Coordinates of C-alpha atoms in Angstrom, one line a residue:
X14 CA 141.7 34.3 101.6
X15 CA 143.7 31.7 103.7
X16 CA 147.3 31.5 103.7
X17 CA 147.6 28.1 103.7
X18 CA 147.5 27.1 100.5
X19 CA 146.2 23.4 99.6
X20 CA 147.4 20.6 98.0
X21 CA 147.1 19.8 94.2
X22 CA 148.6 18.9 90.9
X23 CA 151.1 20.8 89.4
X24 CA 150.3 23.9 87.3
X25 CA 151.4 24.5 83.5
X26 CA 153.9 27.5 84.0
X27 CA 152.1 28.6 80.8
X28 CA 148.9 28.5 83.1
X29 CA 147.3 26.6 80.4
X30 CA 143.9 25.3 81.1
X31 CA 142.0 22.2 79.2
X32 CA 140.0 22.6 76.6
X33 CA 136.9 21.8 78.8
X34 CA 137.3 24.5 81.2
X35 CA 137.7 27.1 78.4
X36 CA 134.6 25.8 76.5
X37 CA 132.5 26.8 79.7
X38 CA 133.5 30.3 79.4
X39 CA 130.5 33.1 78.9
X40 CA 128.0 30.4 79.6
X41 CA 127.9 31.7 83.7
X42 CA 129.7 34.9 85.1
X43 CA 133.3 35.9 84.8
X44 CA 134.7 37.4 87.9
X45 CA 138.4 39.0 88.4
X46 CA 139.6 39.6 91.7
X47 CA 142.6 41.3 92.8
X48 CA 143.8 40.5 95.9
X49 CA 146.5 43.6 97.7
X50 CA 148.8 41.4 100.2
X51 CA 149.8 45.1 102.2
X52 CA 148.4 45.7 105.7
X53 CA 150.3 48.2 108.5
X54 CA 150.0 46.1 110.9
X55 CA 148.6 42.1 111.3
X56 CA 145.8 41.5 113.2
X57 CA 145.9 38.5 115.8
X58 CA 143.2 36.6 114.4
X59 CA 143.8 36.8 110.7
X60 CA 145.1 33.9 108.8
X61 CA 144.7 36.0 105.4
X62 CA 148.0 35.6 103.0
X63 CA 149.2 39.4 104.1
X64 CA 152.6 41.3 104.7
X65 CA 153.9 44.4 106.4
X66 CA 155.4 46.3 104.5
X67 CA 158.6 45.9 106.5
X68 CA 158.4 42.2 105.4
X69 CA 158.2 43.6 101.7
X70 CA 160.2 45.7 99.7
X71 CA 161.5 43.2 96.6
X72 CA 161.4 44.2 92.5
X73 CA 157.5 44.0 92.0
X74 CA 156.6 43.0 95.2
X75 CA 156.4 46.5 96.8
X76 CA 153.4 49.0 97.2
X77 CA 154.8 51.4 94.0
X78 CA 155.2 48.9 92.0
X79 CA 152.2 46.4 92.3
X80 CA 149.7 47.3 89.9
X81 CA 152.2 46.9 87.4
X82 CA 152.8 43.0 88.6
X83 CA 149.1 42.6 88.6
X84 CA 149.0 44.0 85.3
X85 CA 151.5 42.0 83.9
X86 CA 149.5 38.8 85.2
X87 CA 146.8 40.4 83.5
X88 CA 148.7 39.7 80.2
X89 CA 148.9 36.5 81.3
X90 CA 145.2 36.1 82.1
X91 CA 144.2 37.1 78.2
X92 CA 146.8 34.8 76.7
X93 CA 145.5 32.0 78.7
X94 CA 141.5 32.3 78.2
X95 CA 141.7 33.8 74.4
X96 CA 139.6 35.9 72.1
X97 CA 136.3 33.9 73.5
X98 CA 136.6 35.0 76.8
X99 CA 133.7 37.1 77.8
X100 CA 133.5 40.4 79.5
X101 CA 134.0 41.1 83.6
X102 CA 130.8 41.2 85.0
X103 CA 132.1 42.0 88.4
X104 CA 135.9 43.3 89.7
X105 CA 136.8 42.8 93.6
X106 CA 139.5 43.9 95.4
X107 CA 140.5 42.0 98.5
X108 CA 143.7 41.8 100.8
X109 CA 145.0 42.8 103.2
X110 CA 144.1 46.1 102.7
X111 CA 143.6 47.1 99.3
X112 CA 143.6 50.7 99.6
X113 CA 146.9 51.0 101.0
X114 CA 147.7 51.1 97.2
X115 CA 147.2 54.9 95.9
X116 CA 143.4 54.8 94.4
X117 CA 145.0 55.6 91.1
X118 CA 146.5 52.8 90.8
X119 CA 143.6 50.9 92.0
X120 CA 141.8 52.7 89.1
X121 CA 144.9 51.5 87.2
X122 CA 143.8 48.0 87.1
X123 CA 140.1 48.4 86.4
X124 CA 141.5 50.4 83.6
X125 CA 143.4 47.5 82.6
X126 CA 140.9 44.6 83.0
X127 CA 138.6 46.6 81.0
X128 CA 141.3 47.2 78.1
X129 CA 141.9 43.6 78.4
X130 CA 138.6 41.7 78.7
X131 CA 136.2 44.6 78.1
X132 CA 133.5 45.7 81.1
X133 CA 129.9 44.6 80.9
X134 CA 127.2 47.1 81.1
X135 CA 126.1 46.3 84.5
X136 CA 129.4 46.3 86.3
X137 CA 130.1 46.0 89.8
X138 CA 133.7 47.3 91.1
X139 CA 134.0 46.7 94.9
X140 CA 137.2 47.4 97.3
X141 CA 137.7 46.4 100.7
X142 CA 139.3 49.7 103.2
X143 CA 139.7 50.4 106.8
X144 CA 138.2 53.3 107.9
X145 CA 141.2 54.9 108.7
X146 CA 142.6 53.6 105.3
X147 CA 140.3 55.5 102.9
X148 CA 140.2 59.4 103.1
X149 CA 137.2 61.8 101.2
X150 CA 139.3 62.1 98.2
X151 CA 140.5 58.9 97.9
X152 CA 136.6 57.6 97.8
X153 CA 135.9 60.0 95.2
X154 CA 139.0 58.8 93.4
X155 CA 137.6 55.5 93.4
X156 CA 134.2 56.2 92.4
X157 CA 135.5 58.7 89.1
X158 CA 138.2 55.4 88.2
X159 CA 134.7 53.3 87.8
X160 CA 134.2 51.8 91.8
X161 CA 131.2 51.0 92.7
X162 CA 130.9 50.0 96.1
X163 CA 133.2 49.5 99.3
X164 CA 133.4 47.3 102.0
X165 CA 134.5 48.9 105.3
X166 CA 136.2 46.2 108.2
X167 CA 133.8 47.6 110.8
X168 CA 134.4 44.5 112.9
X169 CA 132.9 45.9 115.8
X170 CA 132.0 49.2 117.3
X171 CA 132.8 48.3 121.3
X172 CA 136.6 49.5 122.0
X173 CA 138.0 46.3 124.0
X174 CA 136.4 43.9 121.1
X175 CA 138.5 45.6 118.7
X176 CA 141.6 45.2 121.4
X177 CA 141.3 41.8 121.3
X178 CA 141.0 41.7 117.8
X179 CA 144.3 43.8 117.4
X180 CA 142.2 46.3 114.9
X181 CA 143.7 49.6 114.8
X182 CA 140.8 52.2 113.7
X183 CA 139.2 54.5 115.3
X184 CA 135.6 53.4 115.6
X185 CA 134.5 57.0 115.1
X186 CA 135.9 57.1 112.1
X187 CA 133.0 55.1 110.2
X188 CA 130.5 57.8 110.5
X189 CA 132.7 60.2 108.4
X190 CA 134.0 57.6 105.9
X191 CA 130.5 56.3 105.1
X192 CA 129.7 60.0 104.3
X193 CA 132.1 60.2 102.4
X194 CA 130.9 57.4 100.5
X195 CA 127.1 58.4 100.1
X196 CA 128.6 62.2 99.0
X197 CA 130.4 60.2 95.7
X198 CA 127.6 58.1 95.3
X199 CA 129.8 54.7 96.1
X200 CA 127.4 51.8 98.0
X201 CA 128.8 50.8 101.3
X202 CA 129.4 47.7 103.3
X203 CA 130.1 47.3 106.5
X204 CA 131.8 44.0 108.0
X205 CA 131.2 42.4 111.7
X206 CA 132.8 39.7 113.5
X207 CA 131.2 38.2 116.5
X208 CA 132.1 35.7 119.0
X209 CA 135.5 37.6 120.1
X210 CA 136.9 36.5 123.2
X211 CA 135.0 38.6 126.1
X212 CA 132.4 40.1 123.6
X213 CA 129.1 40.2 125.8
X214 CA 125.7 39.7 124.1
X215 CA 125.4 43.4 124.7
X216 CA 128.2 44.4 123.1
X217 CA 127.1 42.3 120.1
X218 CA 123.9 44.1 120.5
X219 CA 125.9 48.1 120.0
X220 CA 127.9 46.7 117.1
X221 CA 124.6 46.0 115.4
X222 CA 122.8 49.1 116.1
X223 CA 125.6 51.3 115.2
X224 CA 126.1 49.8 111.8
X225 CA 122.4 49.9 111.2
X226 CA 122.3 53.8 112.1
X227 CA 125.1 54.3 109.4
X228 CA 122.9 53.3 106.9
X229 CA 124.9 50.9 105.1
X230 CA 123.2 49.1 101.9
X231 CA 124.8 45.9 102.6
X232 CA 126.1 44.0 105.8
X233 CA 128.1 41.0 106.4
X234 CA 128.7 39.2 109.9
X235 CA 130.9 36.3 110.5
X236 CA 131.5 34.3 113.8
X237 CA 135.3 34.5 114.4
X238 CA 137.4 31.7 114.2
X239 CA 140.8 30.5 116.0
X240 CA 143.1 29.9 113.2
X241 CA 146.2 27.4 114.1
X242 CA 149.6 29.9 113.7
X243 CA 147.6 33.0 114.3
X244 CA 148.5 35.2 117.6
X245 CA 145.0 34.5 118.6
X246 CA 145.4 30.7 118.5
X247 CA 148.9 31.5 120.8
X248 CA 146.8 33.3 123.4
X249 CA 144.1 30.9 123.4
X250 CA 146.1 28.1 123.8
X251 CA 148.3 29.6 126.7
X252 CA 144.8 30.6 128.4
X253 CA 145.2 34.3 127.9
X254 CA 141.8 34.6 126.5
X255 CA 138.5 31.7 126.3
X256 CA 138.2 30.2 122.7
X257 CA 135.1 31.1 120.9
X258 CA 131.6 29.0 122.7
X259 CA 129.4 27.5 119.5
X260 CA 126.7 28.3 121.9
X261 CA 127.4 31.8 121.8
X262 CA 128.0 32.4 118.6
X263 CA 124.9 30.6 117.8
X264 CA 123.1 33.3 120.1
X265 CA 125.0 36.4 118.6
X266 CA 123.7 34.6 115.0
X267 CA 120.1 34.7 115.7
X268 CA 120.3 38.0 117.4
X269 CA 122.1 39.5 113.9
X270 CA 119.5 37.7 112.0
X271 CA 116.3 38.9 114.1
X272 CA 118.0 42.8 114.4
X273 CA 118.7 43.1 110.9
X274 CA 115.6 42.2 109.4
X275 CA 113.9 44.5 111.8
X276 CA 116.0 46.8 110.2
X277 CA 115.0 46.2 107.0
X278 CA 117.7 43.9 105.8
X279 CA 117.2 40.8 103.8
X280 CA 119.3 37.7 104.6
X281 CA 120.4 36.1 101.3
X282 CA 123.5 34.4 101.7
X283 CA 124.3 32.9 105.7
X284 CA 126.6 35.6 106.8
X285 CA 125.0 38.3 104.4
X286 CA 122.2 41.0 104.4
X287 CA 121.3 43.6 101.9
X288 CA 118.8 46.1 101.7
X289 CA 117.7 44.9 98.3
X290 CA 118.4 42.1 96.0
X291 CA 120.2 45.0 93.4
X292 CA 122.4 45.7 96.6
X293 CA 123.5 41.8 97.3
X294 CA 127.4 41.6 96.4
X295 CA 127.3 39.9 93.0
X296 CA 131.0 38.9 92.9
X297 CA 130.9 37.1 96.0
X298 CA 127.5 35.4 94.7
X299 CA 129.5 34.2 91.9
X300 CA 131.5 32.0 93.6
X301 CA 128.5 30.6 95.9
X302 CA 127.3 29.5 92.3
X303 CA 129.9 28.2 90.9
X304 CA 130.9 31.1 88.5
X305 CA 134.3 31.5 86.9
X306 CA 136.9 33.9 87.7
X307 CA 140.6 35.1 87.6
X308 CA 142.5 35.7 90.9
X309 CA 144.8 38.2 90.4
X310 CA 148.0 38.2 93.3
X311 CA 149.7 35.9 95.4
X312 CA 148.0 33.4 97.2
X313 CA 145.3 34.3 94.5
X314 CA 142.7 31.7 94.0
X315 CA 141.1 31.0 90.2
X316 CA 137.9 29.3 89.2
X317 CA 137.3 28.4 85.2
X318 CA 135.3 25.4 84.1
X319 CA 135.9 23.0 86.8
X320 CA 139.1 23.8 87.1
X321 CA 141.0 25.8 90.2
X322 CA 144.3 27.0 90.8
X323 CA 146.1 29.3 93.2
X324 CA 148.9 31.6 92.8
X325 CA 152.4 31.0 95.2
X326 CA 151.7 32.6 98.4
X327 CA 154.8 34.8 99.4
X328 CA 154.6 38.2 97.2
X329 CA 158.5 38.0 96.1
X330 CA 157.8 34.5 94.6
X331 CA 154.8 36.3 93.1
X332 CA 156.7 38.8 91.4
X333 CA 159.5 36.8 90.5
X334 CA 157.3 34.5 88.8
X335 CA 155.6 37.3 86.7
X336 CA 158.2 39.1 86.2
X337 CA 160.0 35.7 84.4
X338 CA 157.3 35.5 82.1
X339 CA 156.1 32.3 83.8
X340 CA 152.4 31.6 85.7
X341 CA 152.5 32.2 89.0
X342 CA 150.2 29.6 89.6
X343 CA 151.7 27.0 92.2
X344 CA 149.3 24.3 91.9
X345 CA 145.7 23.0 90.6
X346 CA 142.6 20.9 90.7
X347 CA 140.4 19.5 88.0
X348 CA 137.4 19.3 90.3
X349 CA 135.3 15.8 89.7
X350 CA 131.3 15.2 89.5
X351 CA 131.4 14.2 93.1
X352 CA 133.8 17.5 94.1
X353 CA 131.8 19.8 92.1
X354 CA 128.1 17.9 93.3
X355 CA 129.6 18.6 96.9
X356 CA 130.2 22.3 96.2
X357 CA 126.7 22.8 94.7
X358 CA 125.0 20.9 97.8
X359 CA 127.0 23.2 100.7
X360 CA 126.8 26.1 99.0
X361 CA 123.4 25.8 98.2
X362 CA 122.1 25.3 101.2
X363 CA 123.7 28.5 102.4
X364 CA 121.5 31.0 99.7
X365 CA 118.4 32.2 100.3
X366 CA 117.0 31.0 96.8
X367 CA 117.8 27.3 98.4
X368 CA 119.0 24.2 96.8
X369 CA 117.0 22.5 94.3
X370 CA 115.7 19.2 95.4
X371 CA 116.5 17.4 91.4
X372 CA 119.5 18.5 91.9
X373 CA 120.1 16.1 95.2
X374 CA 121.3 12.3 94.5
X375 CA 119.1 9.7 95.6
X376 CA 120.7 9.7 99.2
X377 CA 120.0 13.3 99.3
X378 CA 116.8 13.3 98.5
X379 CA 115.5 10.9 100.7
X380 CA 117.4 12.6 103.5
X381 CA 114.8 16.0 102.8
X382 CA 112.4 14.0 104.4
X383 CA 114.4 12.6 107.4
X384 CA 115.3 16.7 107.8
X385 CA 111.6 17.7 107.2
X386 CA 110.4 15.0 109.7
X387 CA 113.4 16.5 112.4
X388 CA 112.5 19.4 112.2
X389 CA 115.8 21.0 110.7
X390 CA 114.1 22.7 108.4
X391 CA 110.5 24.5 108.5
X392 CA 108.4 25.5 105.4
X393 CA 105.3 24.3 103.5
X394 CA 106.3 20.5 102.8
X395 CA 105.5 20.7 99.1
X396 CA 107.7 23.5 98.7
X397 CA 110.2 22.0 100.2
X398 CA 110.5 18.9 98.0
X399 CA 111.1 21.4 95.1
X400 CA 113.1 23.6 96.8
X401 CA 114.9 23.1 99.9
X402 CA 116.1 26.3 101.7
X403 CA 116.9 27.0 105.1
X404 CA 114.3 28.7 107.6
X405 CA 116.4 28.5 110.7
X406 CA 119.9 29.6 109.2
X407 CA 122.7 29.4 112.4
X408 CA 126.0 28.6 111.4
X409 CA 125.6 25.0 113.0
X410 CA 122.5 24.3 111.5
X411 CA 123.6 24.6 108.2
X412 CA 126.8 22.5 108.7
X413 CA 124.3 19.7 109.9
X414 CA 122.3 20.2 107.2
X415 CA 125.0 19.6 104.9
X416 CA 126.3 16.4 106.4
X417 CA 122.7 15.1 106.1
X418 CA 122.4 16.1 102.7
X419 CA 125.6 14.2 101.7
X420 CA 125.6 11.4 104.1
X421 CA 128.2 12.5 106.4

């Protein structure tokens, strides 16, 4: 989640929502994520909305006192969305670093979205943790209070990549914490960045095989980027370290794709593989089809019907908001055809199940078979008029599929 926080309308402090957006409630899935602002330390290259806990401290704000603030917007949450608002199919918790909170109170606020909203049958319950973060009992903690799966900031395996990056763990921490996992029966998921300044092909190459020989059910791999106001944009721009070459992470891309398969991975979202389609990570497939949810926290984006919103950023504001019995939501969008046709189209693409071609306007479908005759995309060419999905899926590829697709 981005610190920046974008432009829009201003928000009811009720957080009332149109009638429109609540009449599309239970007909796609409902999401709540809760996102933890607390890390130890900042790492150079994150831009995500997250605090020290030196920078913290205020009524509400502080680590013993959050899950009651997110509790309280919980209230807020059932006011807003009524009687008709369906049950959670999926909880995720995101930060910063969510388990910086005691687990109990982590279980704390399943307990209370399920008191709230009620739990469907087939729940999924993720948190993010470093691996020095998360001990044994914590994970079983976690997994008695309802969790089902965790995703681990791996990043990379190779000791000077995580320098750069200004991660803290102790690589050799992973094999015990993903034990710890399988012991308690929690799914795991391990995260990767490539790309990072002075990161060799090679040492892309041991970050893969390592993660692969813990097992996980589910990996994720992103190709870093320079955020403006981030230490790593500082060093970059002073000449400290190279910026990020598209050409090489294009290469690391293809080398993820090809080693993971092997493996027995299946891609299914661009920067995603699973083991199986039961292990994919439904709360993040929610958003990539245009599912609704809550966002729980500061900075906390919110998806119901068409309409978004986002919570104020700084975690005092947060509090004070809440605890004034107001909606801490500091500004919205009612998305329009065109915005949500846009979402749909470059989102789509990204999936594995593709984007249907009657879904595409007129310009979009006649640019299919300008991308078919170009070779962008590869496939059997009656398939592909149905069904238009990605065979050669790099990061760049996709964005010029996109600005095909919608005439950029």
């Amino acid at each position: 989640m981005p610190s920046a926080l974008p432009d829009g309308a201003p928000a009811p402090t009720d957080g009332s929502l149109p009638e429109s957006a609540l009449r599309h409630l239970g007909l796609d899935t409902f999401g709540v994520y809760v996102h933890v602002p607390f890390c130890r330390v900042r790492c150079g290259y994150c831009d995500f909305n997250t605090y020290t806990l030196t920078e913290l401290g205020v009524p509400g704000a502080s680590l013993r006192e959050y899950s009651d603030t997110a509790l309280r917007e919980l209230d807020l949450a059932v006011e807003v969305l009524g009687e008709d608002a369906p049950a959670v199919d999926t909880i995720f918790f995101g930060g910063g670093t969510p388990t910086m909170l005691d687990p109990k109170d982590l279980g704390r606020i399943v307990q209370g979205i399920g008191e709230r909203f009620g739990l469907a049958g087939d729940l999924e319950i993720t948190t993010e943790a470093n691996p020095d973060s998360v001990s044994a009992k914590d994970l079983e903690v976690l997994s008695e209070s309802g969790f089902t799966r965790v995703s681990f900031g791996m990043q990379s395996a190779v000791p000077h990549v995580l320098r750069t990056l200004e991660r803290t763990h102790d690589p050799a921490r992973l094999p015990d914490v993903t034990r710890a996992a399988r012991a308690v029966d929690l799914d795991y998921s391990l995260d990767l960045i490539y790309g990072t300044p002075g990161e060799s092909l090679e040492d892309w190459k041991v970050s893969l095989e390592t993660a692969i020989s813990l097992e996980p059910q589910h990996l994720s791999a992103y190709a870093l980027t320079v955020e403006e106001g981030t230490k790593l944009a500082a060093q970059v721009r002073r000449g400290e370290v190279p910026s990020p070459e598209d050409d090489d992470e294009a290469a690391k891309y293809e080398l993820a794709d090809a080693t993971l398969h092997a493996a027995g991975y299946d891609w299914y979202e661009i920067s995603n593989w699973a083991t199986s389609d039961t292990k994919r990570c439904r709360h993040n497939e929610g958003y990539w089809r245009e599912g609704d949810w809550w966002g729980v926290g500061p900075g906390a984006h919110s998806h119901v019907g068409g309409v978004r919103w986002w919570n104020v950023k700084h975690p005092s504001a947060y509090a004070s908001r809440i605890n004034g019995g107001l909606s801490p939501a500091a500004a919205r969008e009612v998305l329009t055809a065109e915005q949500r046709y846009d979402e749909r189209v470059m989102l789509g693409i990204r999936l594995v199940d593709g984007l249907p071609i009657d879904e595409l306007d007129d310009a979009g479908g006649r640019a299919v078979a300008q991308l078919i005759a170009d070779g962008l995309v590869e496939g059997d060419r009656a398939l592909l008029e149905e069904h238009l999905v990605l065979t050669l899926r790099g990061r760049l590829l996709a964005d010029t599929v996109v600005a095909r697709l919608l005439g950029l």
